[in-house]
PDB file of C-alpha atoms and ligand atoms in Angstrom:
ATOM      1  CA  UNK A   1     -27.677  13.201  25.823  1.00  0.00           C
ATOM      2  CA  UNK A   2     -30.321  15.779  27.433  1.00  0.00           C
ATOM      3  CA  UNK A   3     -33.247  16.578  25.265  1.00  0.00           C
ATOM      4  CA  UNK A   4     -34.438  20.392  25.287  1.00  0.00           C
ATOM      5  CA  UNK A   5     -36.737  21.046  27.559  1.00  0.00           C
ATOM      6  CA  UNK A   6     -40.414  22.725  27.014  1.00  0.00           C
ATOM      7  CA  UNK A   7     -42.334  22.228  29.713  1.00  0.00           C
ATOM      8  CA  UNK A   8     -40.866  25.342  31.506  1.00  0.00           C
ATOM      9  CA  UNK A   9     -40.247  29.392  31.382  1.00  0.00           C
ATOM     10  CA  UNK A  10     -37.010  29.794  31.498  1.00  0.00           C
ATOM     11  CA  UNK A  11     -34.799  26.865  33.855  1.00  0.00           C
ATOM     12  CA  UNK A  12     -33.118  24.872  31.374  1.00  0.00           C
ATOM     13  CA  UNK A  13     -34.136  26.408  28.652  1.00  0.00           C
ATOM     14  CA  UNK A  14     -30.702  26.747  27.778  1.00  0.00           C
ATOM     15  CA  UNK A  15     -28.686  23.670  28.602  1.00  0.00           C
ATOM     16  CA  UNK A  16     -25.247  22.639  28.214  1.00  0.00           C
ATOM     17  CA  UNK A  17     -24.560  19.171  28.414  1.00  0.00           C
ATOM     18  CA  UNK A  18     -20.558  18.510  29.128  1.00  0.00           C
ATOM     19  CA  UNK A  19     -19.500  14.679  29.405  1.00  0.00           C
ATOM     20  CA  UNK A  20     -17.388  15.676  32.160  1.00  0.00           C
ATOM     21  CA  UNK A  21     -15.932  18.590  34.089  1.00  0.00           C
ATOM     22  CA  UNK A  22     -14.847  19.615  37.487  1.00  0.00           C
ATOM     23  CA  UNK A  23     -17.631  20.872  39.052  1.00  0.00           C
ATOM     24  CA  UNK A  24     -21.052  21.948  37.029  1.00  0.00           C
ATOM     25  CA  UNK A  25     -21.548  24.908  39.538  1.00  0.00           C
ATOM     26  CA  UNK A  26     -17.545  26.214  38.501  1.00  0.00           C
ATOM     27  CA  UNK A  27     -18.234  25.264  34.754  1.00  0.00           C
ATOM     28  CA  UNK A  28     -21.681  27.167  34.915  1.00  0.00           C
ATOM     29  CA  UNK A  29     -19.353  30.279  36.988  1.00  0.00           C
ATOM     30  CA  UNK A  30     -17.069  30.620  34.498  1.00  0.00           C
ATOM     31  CA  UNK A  31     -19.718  30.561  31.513  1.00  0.00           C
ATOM     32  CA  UNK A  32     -21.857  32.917  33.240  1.00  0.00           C
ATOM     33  CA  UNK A  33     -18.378  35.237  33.198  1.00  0.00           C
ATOM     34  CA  UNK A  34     -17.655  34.976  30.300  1.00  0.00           C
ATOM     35  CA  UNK A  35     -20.776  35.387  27.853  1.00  0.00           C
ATOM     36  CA  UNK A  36     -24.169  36.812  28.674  1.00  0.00           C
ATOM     37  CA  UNK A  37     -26.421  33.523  29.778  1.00  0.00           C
ATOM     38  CA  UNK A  38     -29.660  33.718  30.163  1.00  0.00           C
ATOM     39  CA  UNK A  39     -31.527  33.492  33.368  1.00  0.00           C
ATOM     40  CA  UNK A  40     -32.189  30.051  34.034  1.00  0.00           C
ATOM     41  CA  UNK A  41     -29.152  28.810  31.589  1.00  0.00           C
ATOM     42  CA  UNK A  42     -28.246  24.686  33.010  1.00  0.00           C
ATOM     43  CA  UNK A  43     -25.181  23.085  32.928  1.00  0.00           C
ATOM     44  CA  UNK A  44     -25.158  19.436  33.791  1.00  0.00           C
ATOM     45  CA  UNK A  45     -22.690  16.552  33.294  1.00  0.00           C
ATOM     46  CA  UNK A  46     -21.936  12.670  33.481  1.00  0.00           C
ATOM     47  CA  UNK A  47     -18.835  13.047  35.493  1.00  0.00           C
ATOM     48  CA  UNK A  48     -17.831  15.639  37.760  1.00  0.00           C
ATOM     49  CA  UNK A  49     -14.070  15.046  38.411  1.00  0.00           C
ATOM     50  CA  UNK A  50     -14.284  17.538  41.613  1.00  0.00           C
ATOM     51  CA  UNK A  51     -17.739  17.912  42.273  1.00  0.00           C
ATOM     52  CA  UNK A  52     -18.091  20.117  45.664  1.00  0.00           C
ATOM     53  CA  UNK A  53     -20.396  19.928  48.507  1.00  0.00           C
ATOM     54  CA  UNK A  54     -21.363  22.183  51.724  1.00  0.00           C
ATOM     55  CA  UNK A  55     -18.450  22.827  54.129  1.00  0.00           C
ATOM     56  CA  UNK A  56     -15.710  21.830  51.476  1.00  0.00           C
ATOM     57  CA  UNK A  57     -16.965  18.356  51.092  1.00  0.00           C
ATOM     58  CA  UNK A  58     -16.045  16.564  47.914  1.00  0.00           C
ATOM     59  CA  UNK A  59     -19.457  15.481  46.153  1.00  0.00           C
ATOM     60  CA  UNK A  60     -18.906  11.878  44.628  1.00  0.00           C
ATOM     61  CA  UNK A  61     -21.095  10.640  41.647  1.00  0.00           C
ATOM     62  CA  UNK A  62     -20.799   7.568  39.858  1.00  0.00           C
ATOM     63  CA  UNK A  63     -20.648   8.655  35.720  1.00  0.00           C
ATOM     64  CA  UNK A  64     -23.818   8.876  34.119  1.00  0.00           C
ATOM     65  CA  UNK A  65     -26.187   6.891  37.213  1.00  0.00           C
ATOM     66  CA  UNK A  66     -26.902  10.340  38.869  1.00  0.00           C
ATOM     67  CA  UNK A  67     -28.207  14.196  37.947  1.00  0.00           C
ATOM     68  CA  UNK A  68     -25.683  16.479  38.932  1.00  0.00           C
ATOM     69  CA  UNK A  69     -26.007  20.205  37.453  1.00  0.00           C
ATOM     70  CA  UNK A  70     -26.396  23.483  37.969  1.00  0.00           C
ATOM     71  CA  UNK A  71     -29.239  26.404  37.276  1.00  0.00           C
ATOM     72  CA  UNK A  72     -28.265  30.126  37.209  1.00  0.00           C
ATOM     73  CA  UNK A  73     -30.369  32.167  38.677  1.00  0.00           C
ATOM     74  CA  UNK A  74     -30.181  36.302  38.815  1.00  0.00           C
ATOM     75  CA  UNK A  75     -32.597  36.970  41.692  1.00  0.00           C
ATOM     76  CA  UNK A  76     -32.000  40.405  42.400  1.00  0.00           C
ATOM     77  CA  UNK A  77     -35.389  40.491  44.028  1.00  0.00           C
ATOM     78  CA  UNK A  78     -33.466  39.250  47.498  1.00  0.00           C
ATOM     79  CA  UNK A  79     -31.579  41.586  49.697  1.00  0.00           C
ATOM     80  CA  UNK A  80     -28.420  39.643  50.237  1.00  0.00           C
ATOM     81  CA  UNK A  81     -29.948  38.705  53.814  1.00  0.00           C
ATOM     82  CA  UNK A  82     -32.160  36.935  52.504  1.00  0.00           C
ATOM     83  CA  UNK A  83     -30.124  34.298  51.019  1.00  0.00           C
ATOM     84  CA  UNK A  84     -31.366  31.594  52.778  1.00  0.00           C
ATOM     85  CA  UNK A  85     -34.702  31.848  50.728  1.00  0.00           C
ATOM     86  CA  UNK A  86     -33.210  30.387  47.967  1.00  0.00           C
ATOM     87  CA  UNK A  87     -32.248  27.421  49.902  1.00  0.00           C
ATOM     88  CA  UNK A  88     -35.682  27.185  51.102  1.00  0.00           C
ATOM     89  CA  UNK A  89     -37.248  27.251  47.514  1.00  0.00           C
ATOM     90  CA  UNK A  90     -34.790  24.826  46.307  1.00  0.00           C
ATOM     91  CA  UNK A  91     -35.012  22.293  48.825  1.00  0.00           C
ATOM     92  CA  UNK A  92     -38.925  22.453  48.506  1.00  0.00           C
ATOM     93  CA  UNK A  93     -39.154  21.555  45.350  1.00  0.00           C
ATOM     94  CA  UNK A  94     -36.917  18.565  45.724  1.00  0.00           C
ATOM     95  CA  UNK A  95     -38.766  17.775  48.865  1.00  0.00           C
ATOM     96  CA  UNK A  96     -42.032  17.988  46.385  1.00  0.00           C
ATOM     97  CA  UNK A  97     -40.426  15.920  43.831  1.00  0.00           C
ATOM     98  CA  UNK A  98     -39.849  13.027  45.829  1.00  0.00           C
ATOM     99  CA  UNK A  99     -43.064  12.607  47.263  1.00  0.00           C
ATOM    100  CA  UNK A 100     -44.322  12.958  44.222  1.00  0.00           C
ATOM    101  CA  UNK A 101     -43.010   9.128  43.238  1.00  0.00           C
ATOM    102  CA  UNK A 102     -44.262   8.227  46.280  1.00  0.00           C
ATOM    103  CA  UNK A 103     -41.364   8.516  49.142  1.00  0.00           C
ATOM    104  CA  UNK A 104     -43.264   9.905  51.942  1.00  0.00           C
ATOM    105  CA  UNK A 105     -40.426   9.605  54.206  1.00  0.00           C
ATOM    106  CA  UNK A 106     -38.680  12.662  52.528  1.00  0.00           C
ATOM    107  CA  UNK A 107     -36.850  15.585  54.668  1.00  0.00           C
ATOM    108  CA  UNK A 108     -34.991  18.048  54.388  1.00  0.00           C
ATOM    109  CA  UNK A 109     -32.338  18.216  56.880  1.00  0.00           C
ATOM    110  CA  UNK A 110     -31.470  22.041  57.746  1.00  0.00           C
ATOM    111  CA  UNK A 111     -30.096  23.387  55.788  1.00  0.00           C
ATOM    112  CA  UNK A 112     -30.590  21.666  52.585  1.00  0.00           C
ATOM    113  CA  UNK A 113     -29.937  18.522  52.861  1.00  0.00           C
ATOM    114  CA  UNK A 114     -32.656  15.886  50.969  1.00  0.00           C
ATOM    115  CA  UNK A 115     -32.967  12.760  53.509  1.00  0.00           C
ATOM    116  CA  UNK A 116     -35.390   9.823  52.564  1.00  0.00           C
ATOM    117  CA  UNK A 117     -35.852   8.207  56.281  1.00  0.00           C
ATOM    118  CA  UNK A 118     -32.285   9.294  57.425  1.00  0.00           C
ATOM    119  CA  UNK A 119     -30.351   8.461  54.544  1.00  0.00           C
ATOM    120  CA  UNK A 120     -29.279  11.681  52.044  1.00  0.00           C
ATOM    121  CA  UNK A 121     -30.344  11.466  48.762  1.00  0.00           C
ATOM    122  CA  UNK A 122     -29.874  14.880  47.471  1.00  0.00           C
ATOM    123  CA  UNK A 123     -27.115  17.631  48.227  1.00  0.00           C
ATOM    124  CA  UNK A 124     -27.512  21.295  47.040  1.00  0.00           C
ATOM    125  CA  UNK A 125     -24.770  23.612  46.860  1.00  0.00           C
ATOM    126  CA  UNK A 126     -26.040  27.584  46.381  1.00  0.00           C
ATOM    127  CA  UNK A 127     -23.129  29.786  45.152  1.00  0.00           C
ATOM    128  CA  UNK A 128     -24.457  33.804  45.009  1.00  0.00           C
ATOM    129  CA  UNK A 129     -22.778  36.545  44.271  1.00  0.00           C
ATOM    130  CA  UNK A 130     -23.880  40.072  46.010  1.00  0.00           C
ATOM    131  CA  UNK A 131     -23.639  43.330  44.293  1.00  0.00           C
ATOM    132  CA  UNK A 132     -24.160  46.021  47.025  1.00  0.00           C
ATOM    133  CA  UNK A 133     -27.160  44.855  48.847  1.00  0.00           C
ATOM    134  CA  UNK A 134     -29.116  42.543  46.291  1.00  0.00           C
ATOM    135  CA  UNK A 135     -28.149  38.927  45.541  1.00  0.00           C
ATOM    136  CA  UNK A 136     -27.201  39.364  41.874  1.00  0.00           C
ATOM    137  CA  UNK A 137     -26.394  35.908  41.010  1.00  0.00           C
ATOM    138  CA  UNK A 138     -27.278  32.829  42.401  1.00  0.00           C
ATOM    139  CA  UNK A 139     -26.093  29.022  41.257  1.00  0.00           C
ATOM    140  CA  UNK A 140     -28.143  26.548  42.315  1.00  0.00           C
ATOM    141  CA  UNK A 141     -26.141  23.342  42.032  1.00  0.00           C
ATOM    142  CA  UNK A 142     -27.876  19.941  42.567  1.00  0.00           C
ATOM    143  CA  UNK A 143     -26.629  16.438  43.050  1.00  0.00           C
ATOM    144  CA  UNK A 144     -29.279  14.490  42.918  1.00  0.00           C
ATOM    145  CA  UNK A 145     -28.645  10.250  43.759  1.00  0.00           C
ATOM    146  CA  UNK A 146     -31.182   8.254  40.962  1.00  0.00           C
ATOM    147  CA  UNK A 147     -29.562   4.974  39.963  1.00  0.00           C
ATOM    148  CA  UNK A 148     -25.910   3.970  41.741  1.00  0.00           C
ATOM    149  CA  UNK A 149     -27.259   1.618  44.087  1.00  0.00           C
ATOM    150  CA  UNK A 150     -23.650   1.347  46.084  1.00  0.00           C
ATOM    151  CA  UNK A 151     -22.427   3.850  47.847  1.00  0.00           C
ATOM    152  CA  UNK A 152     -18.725   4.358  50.433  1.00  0.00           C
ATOM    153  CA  UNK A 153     -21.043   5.667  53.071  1.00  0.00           C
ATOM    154  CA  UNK A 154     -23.729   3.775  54.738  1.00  0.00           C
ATOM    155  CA  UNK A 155     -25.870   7.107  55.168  1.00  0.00           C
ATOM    156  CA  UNK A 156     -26.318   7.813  51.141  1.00  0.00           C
ATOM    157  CA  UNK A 157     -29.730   6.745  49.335  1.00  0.00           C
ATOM    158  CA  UNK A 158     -31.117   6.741  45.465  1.00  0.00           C
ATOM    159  CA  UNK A 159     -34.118   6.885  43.650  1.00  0.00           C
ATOM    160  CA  UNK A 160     -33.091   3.247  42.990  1.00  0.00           C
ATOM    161  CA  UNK A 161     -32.250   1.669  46.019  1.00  0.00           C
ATOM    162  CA  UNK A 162     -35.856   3.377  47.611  1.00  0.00           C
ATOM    163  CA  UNK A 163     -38.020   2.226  45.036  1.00  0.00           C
ATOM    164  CA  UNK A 164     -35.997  -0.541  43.207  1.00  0.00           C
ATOM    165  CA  UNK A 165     -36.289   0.597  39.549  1.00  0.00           C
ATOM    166  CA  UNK A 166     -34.359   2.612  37.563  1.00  0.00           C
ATOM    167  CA  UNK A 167     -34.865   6.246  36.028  1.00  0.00           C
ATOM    168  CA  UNK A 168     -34.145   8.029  32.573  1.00  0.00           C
ATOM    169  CA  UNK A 169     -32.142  10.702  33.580  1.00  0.00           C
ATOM    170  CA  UNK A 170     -33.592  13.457  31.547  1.00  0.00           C
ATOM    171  CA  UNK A 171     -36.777  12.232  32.280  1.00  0.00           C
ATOM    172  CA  UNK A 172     -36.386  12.819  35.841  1.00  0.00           C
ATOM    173  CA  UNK A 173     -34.716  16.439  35.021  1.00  0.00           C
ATOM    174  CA  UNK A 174     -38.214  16.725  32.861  1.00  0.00           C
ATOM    175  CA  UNK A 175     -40.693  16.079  35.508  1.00  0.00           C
ATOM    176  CA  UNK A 176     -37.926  18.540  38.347  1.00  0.00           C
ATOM    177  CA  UNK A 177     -37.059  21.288  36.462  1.00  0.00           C
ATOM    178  CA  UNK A 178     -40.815  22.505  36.591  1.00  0.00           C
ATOM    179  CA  UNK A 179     -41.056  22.486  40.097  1.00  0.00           C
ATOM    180  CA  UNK A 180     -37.721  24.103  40.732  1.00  0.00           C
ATOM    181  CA  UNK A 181     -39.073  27.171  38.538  1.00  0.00           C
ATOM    182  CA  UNK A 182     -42.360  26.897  40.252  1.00  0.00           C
ATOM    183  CA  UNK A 183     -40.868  27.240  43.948  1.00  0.00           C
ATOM    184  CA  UNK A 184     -38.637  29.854  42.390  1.00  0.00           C
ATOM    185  CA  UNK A 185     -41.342  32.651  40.689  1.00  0.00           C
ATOM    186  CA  UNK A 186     -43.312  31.571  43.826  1.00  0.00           C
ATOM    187  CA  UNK A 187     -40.344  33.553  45.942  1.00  0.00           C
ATOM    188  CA  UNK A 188     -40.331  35.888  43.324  1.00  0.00           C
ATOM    189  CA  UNK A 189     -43.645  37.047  43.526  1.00  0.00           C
ATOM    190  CA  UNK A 190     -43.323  37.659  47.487  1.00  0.00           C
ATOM    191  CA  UNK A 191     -44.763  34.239  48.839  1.00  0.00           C
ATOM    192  CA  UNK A 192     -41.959  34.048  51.454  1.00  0.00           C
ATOM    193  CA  UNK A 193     -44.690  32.827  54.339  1.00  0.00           C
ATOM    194  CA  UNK A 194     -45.608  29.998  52.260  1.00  0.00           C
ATOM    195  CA  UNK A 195     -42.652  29.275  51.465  1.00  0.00           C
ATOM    196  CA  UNK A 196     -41.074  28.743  55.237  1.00  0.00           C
ATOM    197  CA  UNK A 197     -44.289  27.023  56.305  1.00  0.00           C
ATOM    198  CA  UNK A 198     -43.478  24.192  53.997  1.00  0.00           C
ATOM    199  CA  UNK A 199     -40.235  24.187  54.613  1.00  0.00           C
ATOM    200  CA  UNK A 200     -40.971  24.026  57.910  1.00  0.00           C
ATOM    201  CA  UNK A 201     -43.556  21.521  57.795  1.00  0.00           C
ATOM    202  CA  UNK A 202     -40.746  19.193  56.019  1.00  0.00           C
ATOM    203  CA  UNK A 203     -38.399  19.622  57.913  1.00  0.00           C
ATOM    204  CA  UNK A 204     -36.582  17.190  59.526  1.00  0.00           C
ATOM    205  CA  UNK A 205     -36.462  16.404  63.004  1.00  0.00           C
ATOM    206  CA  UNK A 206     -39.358  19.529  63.920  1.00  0.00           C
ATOM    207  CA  UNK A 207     -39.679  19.626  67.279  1.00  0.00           C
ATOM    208  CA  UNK A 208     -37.836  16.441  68.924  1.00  0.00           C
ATOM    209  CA  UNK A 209     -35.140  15.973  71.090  1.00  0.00           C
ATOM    210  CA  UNK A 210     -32.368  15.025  68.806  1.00  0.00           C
ATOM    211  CA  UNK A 211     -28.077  15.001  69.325  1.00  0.00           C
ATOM    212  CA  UNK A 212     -26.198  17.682  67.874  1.00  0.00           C
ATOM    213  CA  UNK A 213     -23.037  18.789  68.136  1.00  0.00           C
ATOM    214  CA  UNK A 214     -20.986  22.531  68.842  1.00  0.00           C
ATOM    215  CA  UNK A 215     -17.784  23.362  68.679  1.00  0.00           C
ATOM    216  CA  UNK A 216     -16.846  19.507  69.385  1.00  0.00           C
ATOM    217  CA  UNK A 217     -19.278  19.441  71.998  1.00  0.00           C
ATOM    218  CA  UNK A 218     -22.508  17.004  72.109  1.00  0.00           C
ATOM    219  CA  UNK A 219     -25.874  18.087  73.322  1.00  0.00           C
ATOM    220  CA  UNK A 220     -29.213  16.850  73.063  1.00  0.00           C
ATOM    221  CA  UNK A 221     -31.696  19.523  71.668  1.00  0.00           C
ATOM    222  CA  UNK A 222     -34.832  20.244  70.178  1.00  0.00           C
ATOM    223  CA  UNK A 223     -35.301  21.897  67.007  1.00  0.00           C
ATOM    224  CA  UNK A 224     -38.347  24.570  67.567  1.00  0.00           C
ATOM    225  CA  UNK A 225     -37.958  26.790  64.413  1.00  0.00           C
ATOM    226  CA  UNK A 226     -36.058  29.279  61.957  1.00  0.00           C
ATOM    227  CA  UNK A 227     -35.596  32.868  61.736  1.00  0.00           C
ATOM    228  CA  UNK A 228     -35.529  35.286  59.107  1.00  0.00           C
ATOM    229  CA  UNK A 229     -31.970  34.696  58.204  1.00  0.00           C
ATOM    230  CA  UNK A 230     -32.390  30.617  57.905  1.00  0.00           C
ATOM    231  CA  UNK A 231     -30.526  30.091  60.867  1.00  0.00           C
ATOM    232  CA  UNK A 232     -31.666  26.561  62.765  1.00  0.00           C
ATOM    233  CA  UNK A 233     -33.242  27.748  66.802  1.00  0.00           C
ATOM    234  CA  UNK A 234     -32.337  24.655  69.005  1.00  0.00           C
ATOM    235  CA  UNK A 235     -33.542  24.832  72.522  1.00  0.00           C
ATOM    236  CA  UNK A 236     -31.929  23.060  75.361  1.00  0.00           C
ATOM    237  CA  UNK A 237     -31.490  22.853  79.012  1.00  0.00           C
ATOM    238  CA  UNK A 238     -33.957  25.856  79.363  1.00  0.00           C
ATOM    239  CA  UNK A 239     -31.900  28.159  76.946  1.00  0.00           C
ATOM    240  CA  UNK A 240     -33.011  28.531  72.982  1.00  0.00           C
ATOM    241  CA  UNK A 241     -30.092  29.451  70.744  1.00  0.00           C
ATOM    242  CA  UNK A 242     -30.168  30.534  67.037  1.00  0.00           C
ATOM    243  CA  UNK A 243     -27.259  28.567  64.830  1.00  0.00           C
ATOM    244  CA  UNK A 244     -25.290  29.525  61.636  1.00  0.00           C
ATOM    245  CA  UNK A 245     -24.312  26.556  59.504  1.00  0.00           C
ATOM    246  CA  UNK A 246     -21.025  26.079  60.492  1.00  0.00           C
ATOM    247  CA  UNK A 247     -21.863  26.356  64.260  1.00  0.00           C
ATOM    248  CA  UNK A 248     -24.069  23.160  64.456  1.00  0.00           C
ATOM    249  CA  UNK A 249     -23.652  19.573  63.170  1.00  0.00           C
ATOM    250  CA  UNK A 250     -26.378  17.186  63.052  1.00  0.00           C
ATOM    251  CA  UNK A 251     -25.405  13.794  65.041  1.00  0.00           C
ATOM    252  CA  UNK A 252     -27.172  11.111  62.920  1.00  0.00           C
TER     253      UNK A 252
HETATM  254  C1  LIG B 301     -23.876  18.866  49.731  1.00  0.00           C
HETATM  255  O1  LIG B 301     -24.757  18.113  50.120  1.00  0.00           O
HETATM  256  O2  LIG B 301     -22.846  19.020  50.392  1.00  0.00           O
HETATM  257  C2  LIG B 301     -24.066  19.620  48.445  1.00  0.00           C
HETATM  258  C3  LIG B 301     -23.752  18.779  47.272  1.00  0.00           C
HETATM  259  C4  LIG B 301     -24.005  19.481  45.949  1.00  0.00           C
HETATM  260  C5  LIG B 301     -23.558  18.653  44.775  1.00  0.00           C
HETATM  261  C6  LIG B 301     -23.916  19.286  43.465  1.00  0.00           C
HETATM  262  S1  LIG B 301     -23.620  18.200  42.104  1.00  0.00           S
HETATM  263  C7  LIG B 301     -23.840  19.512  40.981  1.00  0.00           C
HETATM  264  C8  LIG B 301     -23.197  20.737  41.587  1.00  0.00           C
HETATM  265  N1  LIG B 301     -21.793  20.809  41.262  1.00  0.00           N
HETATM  266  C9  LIG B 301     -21.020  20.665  42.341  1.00  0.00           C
HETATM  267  O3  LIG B 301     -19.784  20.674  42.336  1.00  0.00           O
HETATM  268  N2  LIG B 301     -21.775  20.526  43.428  1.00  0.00           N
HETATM  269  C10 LIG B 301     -23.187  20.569  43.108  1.00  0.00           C
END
């Protein structure tokens, strides 16, 4: 179904197209155990049957309307503190993407969460694997909404339903897959400060006063910056408090 790609180094250079499988980031795992993948090796599918989000949220995809796959990625370059960059990287170029046809409203919601106005058109699930300090594997799984146009929640978008036309699949994954590898030697090569600035510059809801919640409390806070370690800074009522992912919900 998926054409092989030139137009890059190394992501998706090798790609394995499944009709259907659990999870693309799992299938991609297990492959990556099992023989010796290249670098940039890409596993995508038609159906995932148990596709996975953040915080053990089921990812749902309707067969063959979407992009959903995976990208390994070996970037022993990154102490394991500095996970978060690869979040960063990835969510940039998705960010980049989606302006590039146009959709001006695109965010990304911290972590890395793609949001056209407020409405989530792209999840990203990074799986990594430390050996002693460095980040020795990394799988970058995307979901990526382009032409189901009906969704069960009201707060899901796609390519589709924003611009009213549909897309060729792998000619979507043709015109991504460069800028993915782009944002990706661009960490490589040290460009960390870059990075963050567009990330921050993207990011949704940069300084205003927006509801969150904390350990089932609600608060109304403003979102000043991140630190080193990708963690969100919220400051409220006179005190500014760094957050970890799972100490901080976004009340949309
Ligand atoms: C999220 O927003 O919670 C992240 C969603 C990530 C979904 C993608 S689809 C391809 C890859 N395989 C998975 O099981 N999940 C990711």
């Amino acid at each position: 179904m998926y054409k092989i790609l030139a137009n890059t180094l190394f992501i998706g250079q090798k790609l394995i197209f499944v009709p259907e499988c659990q999870s693309t980031n799992t299938l991609l795992a297990e492959l990556a155990t099992a023989s010796s993948l290249p670098e940039g090796s890409l596993v995508i599918t038609s159906t995932q049957t148990a596709g996975r989000g953040q915080r053990g949220n089921v990812w749902l995809s309707t067969t063959g309307l979407n992009l959903t796959f995976s990208i390994l990625l070996r970037p022993s370059f990154l102490a394991a503190r500095q996970q978060f960059q690869l979040t960063l990287a990835a969510s940039l170029a998705l960010c980049k993407f989606l302006k590039s046809l146009g959709l001006n409203e695109t965010k990304i919601k911290w972590p890395n969460d793609i949001l056209v106005g407020t409405k989530k058109i792209c999840g990203i699930l990074i799986e990594n694997s430390i050996q002693g300090e460095r980040i020795q594997q990394s799988i970058v799984g995307i979901g990526l909404n382009i032409n189901q146009i009906e969704f069960d929640v009201a707060t899901a978008t796609s390519l589709k339903l924003q611009i009213n036309q549909s897309y060729d699949l792998n000619d979507v994954l043709h015109q991504l897959l460069p800028l993915i590898e782009s944002a990706y030697l661009q960490l490589r090569s040290g460009n960390n400060n870059l990075l963050r600035n567009a990330y921050l510059q993207n990011l949704y809801g940069l300084n205003r006063l927006l509801p969150f919640e904390t350990e089932g409390k609600r608060f109304d806070g403003i979102i000043e910056d991140i630190d080193e370690h990708g963690r969100l800074i919220i400051a409220h009522s006179s005190n500014r408090k760094a957050y970890e992912m799972k100490e901080v919900t976004f009340i949309l």
